[in-house]
CSV table of C-alpha atoms in Angstrom, one decimal:
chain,number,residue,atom,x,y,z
I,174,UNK,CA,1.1,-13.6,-72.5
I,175,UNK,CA,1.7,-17.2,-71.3
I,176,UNK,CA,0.5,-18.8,-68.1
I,177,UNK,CA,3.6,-19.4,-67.1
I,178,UNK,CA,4.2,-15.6,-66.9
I,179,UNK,CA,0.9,-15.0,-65.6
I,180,UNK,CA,1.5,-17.5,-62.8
I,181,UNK,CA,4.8,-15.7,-62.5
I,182,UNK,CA,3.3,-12.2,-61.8
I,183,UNK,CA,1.0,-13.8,-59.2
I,184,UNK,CA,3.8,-15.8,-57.5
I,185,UNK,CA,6.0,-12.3,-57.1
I,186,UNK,CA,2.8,-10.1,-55.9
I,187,UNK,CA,2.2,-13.2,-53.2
I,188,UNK,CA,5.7,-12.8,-52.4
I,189,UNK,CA,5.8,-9.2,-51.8
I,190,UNK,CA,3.2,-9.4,-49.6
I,191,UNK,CA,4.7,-11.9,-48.1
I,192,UNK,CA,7.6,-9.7,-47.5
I,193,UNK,CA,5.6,-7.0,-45.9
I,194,UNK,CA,3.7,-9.5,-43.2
I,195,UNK,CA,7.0,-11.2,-42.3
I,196,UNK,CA,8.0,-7.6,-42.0
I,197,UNK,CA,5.3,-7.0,-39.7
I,198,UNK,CA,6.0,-10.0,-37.4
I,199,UNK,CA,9.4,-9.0,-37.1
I,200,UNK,CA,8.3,-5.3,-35.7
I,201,UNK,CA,5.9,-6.8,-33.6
I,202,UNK,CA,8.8,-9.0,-32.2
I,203,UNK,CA,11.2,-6.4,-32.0
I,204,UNK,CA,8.6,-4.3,-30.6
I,205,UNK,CA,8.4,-7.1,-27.5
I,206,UNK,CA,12.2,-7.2,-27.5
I,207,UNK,CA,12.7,-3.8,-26.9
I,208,UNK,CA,9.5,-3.4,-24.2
I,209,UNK,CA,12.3,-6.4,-22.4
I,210,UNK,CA,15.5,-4.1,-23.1
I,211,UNK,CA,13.7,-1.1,-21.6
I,212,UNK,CA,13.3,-2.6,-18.1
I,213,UNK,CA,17.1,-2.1,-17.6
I,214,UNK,CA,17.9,1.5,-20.0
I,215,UNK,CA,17.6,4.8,-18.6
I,216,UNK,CA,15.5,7.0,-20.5
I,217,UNK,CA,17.9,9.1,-22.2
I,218,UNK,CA,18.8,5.5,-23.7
I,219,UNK,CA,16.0,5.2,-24.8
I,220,UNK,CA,15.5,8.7,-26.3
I,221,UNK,CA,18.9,8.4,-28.2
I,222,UNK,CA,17.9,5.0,-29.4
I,223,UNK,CA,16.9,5.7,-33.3
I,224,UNK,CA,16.7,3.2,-36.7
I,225,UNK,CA,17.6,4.3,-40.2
I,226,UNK,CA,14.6,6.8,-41.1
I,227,UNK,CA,12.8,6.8,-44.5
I,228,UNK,CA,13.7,9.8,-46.4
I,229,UNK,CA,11.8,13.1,-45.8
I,230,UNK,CA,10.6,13.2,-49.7
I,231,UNK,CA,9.5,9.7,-48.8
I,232,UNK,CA,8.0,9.8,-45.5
I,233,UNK,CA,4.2,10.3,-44.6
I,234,UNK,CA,2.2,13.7,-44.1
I,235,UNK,CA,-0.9,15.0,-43.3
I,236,UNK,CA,-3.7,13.2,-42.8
I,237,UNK,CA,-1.7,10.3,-44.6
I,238,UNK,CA,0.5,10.2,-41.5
I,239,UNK,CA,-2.2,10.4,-39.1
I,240,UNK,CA,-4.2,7.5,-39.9
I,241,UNK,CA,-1.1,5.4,-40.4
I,242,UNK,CA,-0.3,6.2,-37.2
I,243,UNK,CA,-3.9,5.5,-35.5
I,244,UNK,CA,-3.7,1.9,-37.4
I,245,UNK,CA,-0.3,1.3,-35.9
I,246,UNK,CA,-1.4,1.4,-32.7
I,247,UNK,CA,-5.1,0.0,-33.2
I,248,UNK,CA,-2.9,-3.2,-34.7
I,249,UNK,CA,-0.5,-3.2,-31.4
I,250,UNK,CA,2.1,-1.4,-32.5
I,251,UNK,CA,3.2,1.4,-30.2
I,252,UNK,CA,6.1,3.8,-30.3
I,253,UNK,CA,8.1,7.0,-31.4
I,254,UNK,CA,9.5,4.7,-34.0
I,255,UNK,CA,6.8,2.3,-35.0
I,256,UNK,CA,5.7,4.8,-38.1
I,257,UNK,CA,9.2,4.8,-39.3
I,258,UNK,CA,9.6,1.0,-39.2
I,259,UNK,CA,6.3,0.6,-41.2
I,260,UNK,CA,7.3,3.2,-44.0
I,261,UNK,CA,11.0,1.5,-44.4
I,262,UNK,CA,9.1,-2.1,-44.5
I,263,UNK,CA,6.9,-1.0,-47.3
I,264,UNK,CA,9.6,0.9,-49.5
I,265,UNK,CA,12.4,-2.3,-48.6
I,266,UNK,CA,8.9,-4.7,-49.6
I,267,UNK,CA,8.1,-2.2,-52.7
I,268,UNK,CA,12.2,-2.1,-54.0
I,269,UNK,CA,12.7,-6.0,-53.6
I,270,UNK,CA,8.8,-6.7,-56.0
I,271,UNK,CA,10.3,-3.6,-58.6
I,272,UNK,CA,13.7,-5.8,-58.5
I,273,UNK,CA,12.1,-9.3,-58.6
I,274,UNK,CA,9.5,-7.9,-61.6
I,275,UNK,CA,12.7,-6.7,-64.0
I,276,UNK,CA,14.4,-10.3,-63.3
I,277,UNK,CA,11.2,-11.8,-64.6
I,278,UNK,CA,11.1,-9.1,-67.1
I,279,UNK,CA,14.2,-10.1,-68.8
I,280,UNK,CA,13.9,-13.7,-68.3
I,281,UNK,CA,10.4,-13.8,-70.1
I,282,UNK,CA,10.8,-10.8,-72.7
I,283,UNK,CA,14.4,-10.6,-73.1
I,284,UNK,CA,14.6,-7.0,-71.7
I,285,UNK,CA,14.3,-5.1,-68.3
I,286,UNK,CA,12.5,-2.7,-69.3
I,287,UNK,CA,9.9,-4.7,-72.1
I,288,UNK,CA,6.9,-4.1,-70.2
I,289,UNK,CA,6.9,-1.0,-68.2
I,290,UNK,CA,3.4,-0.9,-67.2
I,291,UNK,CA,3.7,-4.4,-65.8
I,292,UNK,CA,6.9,-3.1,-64.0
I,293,UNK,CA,5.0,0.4,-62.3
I,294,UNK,CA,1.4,-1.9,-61.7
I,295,UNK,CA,3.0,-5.0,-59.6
I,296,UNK,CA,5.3,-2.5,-56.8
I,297,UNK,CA,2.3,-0.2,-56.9
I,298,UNK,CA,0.2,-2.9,-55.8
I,299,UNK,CA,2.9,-3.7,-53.1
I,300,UNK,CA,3.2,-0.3,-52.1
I,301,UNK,CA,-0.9,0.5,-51.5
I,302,UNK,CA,-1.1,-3.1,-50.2
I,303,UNK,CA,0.9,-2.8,-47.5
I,304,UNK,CA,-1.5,0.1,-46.0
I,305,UNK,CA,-4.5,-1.9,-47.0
I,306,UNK,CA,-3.1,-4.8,-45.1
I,307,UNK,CA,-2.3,-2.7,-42.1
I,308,UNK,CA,-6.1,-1.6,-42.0
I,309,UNK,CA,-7.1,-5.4,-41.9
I,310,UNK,CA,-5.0,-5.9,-39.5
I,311,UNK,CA,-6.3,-3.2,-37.1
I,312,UNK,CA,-9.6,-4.1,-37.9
I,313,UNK,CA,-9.1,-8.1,-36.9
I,314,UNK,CA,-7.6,-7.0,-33.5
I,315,UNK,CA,-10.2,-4.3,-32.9
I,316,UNK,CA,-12.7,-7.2,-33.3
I,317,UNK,CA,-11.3,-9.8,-31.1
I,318,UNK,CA,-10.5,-7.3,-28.3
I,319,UNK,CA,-14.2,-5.9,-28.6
I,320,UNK,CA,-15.0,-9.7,-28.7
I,321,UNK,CA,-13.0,-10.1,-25.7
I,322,UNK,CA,-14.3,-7.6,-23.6
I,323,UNK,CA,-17.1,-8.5,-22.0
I,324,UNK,CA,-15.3,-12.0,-20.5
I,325,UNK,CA,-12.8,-9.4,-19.4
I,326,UNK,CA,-15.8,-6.9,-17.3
I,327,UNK,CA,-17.5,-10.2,-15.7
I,328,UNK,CA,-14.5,-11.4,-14.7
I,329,UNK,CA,-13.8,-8.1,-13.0
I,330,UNK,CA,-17.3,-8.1,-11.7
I,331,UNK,CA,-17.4,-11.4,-10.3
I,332,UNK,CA,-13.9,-10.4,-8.0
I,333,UNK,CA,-15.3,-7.0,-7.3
I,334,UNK,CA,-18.3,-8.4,-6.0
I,335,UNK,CA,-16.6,-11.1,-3.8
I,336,UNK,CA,-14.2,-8.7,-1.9
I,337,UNK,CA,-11.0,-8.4,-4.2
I,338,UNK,CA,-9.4,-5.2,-4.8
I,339,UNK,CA,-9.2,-3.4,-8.5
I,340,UNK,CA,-5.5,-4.1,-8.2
I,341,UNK,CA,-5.2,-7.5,-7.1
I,342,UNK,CA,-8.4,-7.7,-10.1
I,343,UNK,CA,-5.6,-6.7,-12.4
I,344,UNK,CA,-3.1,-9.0,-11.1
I,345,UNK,CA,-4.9,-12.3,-10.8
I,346,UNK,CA,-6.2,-11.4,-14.5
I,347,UNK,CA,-2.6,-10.9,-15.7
I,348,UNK,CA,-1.3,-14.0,-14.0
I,349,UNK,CA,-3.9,-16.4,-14.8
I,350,UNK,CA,-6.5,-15.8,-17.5
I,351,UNK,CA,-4.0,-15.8,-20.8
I,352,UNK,CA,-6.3,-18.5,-22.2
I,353,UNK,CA,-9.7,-16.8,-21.8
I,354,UNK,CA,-8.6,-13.0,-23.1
I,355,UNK,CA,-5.2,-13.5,-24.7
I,356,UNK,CA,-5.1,-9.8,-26.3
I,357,UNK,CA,-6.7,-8.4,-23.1
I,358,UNK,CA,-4.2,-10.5,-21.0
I,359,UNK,CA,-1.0,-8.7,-22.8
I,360,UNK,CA,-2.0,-5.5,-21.9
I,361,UNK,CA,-2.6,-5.9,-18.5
I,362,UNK,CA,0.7,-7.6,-17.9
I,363,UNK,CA,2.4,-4.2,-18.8
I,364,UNK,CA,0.1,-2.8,-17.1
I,365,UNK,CA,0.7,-4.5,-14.1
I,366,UNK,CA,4.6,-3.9,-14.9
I,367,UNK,CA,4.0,-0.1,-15.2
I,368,UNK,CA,2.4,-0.3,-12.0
I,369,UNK,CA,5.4,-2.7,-10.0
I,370,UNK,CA,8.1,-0.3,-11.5
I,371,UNK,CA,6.7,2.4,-9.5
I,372,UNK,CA,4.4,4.3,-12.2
I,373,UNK,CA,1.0,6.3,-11.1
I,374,UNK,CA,-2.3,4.8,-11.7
I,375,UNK,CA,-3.5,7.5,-13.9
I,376,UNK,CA,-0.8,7.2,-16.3
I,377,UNK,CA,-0.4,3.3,-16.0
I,378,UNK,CA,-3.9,3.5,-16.9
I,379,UNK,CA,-4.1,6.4,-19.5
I,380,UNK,CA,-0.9,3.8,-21.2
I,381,UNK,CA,-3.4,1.0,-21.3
I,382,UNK,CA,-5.9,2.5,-22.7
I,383,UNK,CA,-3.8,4.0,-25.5
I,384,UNK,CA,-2.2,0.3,-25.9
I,385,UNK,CA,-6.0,-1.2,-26.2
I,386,UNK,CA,-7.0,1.2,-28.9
I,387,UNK,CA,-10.9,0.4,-29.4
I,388,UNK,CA,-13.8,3.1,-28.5
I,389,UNK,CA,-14.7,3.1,-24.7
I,390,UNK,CA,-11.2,2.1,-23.4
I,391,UNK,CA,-10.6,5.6,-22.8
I,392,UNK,CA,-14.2,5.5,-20.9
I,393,UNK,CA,-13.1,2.2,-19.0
I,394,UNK,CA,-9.8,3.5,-17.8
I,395,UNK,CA,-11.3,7.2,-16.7
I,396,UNK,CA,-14.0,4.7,-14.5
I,397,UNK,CA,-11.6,2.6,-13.1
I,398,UNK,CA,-9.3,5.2,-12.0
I,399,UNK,CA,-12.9,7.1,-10.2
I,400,UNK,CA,-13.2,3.7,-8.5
I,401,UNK,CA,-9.3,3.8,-7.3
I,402,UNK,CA,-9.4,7.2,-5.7
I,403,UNK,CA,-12.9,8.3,-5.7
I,404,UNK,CA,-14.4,5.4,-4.3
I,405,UNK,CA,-17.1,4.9,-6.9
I,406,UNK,CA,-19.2,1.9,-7.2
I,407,UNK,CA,-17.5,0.0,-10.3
I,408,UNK,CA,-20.6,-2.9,-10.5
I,409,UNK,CA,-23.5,-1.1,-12.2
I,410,UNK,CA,-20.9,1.0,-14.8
I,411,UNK,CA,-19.1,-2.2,-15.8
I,412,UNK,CA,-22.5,-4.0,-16.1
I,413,UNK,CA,-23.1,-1.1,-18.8
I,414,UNK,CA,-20.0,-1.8,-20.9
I,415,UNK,CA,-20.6,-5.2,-20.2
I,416,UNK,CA,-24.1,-4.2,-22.2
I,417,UNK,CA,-22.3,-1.6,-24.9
I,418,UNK,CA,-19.3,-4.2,-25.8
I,419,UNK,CA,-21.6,-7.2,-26.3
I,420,UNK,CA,-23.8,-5.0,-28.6
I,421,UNK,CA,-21.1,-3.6,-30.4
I,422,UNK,CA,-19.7,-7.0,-30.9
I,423,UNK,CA,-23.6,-8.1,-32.4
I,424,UNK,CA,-23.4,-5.0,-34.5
I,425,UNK,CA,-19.9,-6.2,-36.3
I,426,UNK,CA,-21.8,-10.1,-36.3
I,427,UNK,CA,-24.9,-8.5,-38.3
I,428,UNK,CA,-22.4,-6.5,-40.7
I,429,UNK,CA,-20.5,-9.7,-41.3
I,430,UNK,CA,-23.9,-11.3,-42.2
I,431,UNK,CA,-25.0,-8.5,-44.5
I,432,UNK,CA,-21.6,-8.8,-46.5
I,433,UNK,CA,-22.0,-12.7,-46.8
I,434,UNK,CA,-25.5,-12.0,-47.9
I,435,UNK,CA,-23.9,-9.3,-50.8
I,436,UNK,CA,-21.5,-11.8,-51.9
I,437,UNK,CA,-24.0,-14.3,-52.7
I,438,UNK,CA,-25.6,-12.4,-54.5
I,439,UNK,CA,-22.5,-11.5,-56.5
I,440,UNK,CA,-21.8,-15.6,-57.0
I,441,UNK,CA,-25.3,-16.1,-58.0
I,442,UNK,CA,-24.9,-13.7,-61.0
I,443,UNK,CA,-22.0,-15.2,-61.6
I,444,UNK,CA,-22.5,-18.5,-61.4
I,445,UNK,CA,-26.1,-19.1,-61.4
I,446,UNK,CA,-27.6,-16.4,-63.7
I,447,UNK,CA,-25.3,-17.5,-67.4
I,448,UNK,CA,-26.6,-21.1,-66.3
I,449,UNK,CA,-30.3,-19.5,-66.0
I,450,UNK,CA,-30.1,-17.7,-69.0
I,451,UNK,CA,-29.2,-20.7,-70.8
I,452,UNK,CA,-31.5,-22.6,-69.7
I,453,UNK,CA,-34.4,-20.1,-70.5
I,454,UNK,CA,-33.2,-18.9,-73.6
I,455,UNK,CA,-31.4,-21.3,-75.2
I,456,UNK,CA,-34.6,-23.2,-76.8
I,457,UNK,CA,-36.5,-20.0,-78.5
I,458,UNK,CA,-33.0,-19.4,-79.9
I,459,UNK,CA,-32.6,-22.6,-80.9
I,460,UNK,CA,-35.9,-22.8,-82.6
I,461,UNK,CA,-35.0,-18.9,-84.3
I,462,UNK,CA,-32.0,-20.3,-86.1
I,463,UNK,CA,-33.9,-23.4,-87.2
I,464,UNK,CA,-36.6,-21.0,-88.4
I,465,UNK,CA,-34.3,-19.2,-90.5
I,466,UNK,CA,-32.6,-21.8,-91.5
I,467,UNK,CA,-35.9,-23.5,-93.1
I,468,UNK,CA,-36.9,-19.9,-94.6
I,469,UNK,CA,-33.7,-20.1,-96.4
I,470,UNK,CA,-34.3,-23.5,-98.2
């Protein structure tokens, strides 16, 4: 196999995947789009509102289902039809790298069907890709908004403590702290639009939490709902997930520093142990062939 083919293969996997991120852009912009389009559509609309579904023999079950489902929405992507989006992006992603892997089939080996294992392995890769790369996803937003979190709980402290209500908290937040917690800061503007279009705090809340994703929003949104109607003092409990987020967030620094630290260690037996062994061994083996070299004269 040449390198031109090789580099082939590689350019076609890259583009696949590039296929499927471009795909996820365009749901998270569609998703904004239709968060717009709901403002002014009754919700029958809505309800009636469907896009082509993946076939049933196709489509997701189980357990498989269910955890593409919790990833959807820990990577911001919420909706009836958010799961059915993600399974058509990955079968149009999976079809187009099948279809791009027989044109390079029968350019390179004169025949579509030459290397068949080449032509299942490539759109295979695609197709468990795409849920691998929706993991990472959910994982890199689940780590800025824990990151994120404890600006968010002293900012609330510091109004709290100097008079302002938990609702004007949530507006002045919204309207003016995009720069300091930009993932935060999205979710409180609808939050803030739930609460202007008349909905109830618990499930304007309840909505948020759902929307945020990450262990203790639940927690966060039961508290702040005690401090609405209950009249509970929100200072020491936010001071606590103040303490809980910025440990969590230590917690995912040290990880991060034990994987570096296990990757080195795979590079140094990679690079650094051949180079050792050379170096240690390559004299006594040079002096063994000399040896029998001189026994055999």
């Amino acid at each position: 196999m040449s390198l031109f083919v090789v580099i082939l293969y590689f350019l076609f996997a890259v583009a696949g995947l590039g296929l499927f991120g471009r795909g996820l852009v365009m749901m998270s912009a569609t998703q904004r789009l239709d968060a717009r389009i709901a403002r002014g559509l009754t919700t029958e609309t809505l309800a009636n509102r469907r896009i082509a579904t993946v076939p049933t023999f196709l489509a997701a079950r189980g357990r498989d289902r269910d955890e593409i489902v919790q990833k959807l929405q820990q990577a911001g992507f919420h909706g009836e039809q958010a799961i059915e989006r993600f399974l058509l992006l990955r079968l149009v992603a999976t079809a187009v790298t099948l279809v791009a892997m027989l044109v390079v089939s029968r350019l390179a080996w004169d025949g579509f069907f030459a290397k068949p294992l080449v032509l299942f392995l490539v759109p295979a890769c695609v197709y468990l890709g795409s849920k691998r790369a929706l993991i990472v996803t959910a994982k890199a937003r689940e780590r800025a908004i824990t990151a994120e979190f404890p600006f968010l709980l002293d900012i609330l402290l510091m109004m709290l403590e100097s008079g302002i209500s938990l609702d004007q908290c949530f507006r002045v937040i919204a309207r003016d702290e995009a720069g300091t917690v930009p993932h935060l800061n999205r979710s409180l503007v609808v939050l803030v639009q739930d609460l202007d279009r008349g909905m109830d705090y618990d499930t304007a809340l309840n909505r948020w939490a759902v929307r945020i994703a990450v262990p203790g929003a639940k927690d966060l949104a039961a508290l702040f709902l005690q401090g609405l109607f209950q009249g509970v003092e929100l200072s020491p409990a936010l001071r606590q997930f103040v303490r809980e987020f910025t440990e969590r967030r230590i917690a995912v620094a040290r990880e991060a520093m034990g994987k570096i630290a296990v990757k080195l260690v795979v590079v140094m037996i990679l690079f650094f142990m051949p180079a050792l062994f050379i170096v240690v061994g390559g004299p006594p083996v040079t002096s063994l062939f000399d040896t029998m070299k001189a026994m055999r004269r």
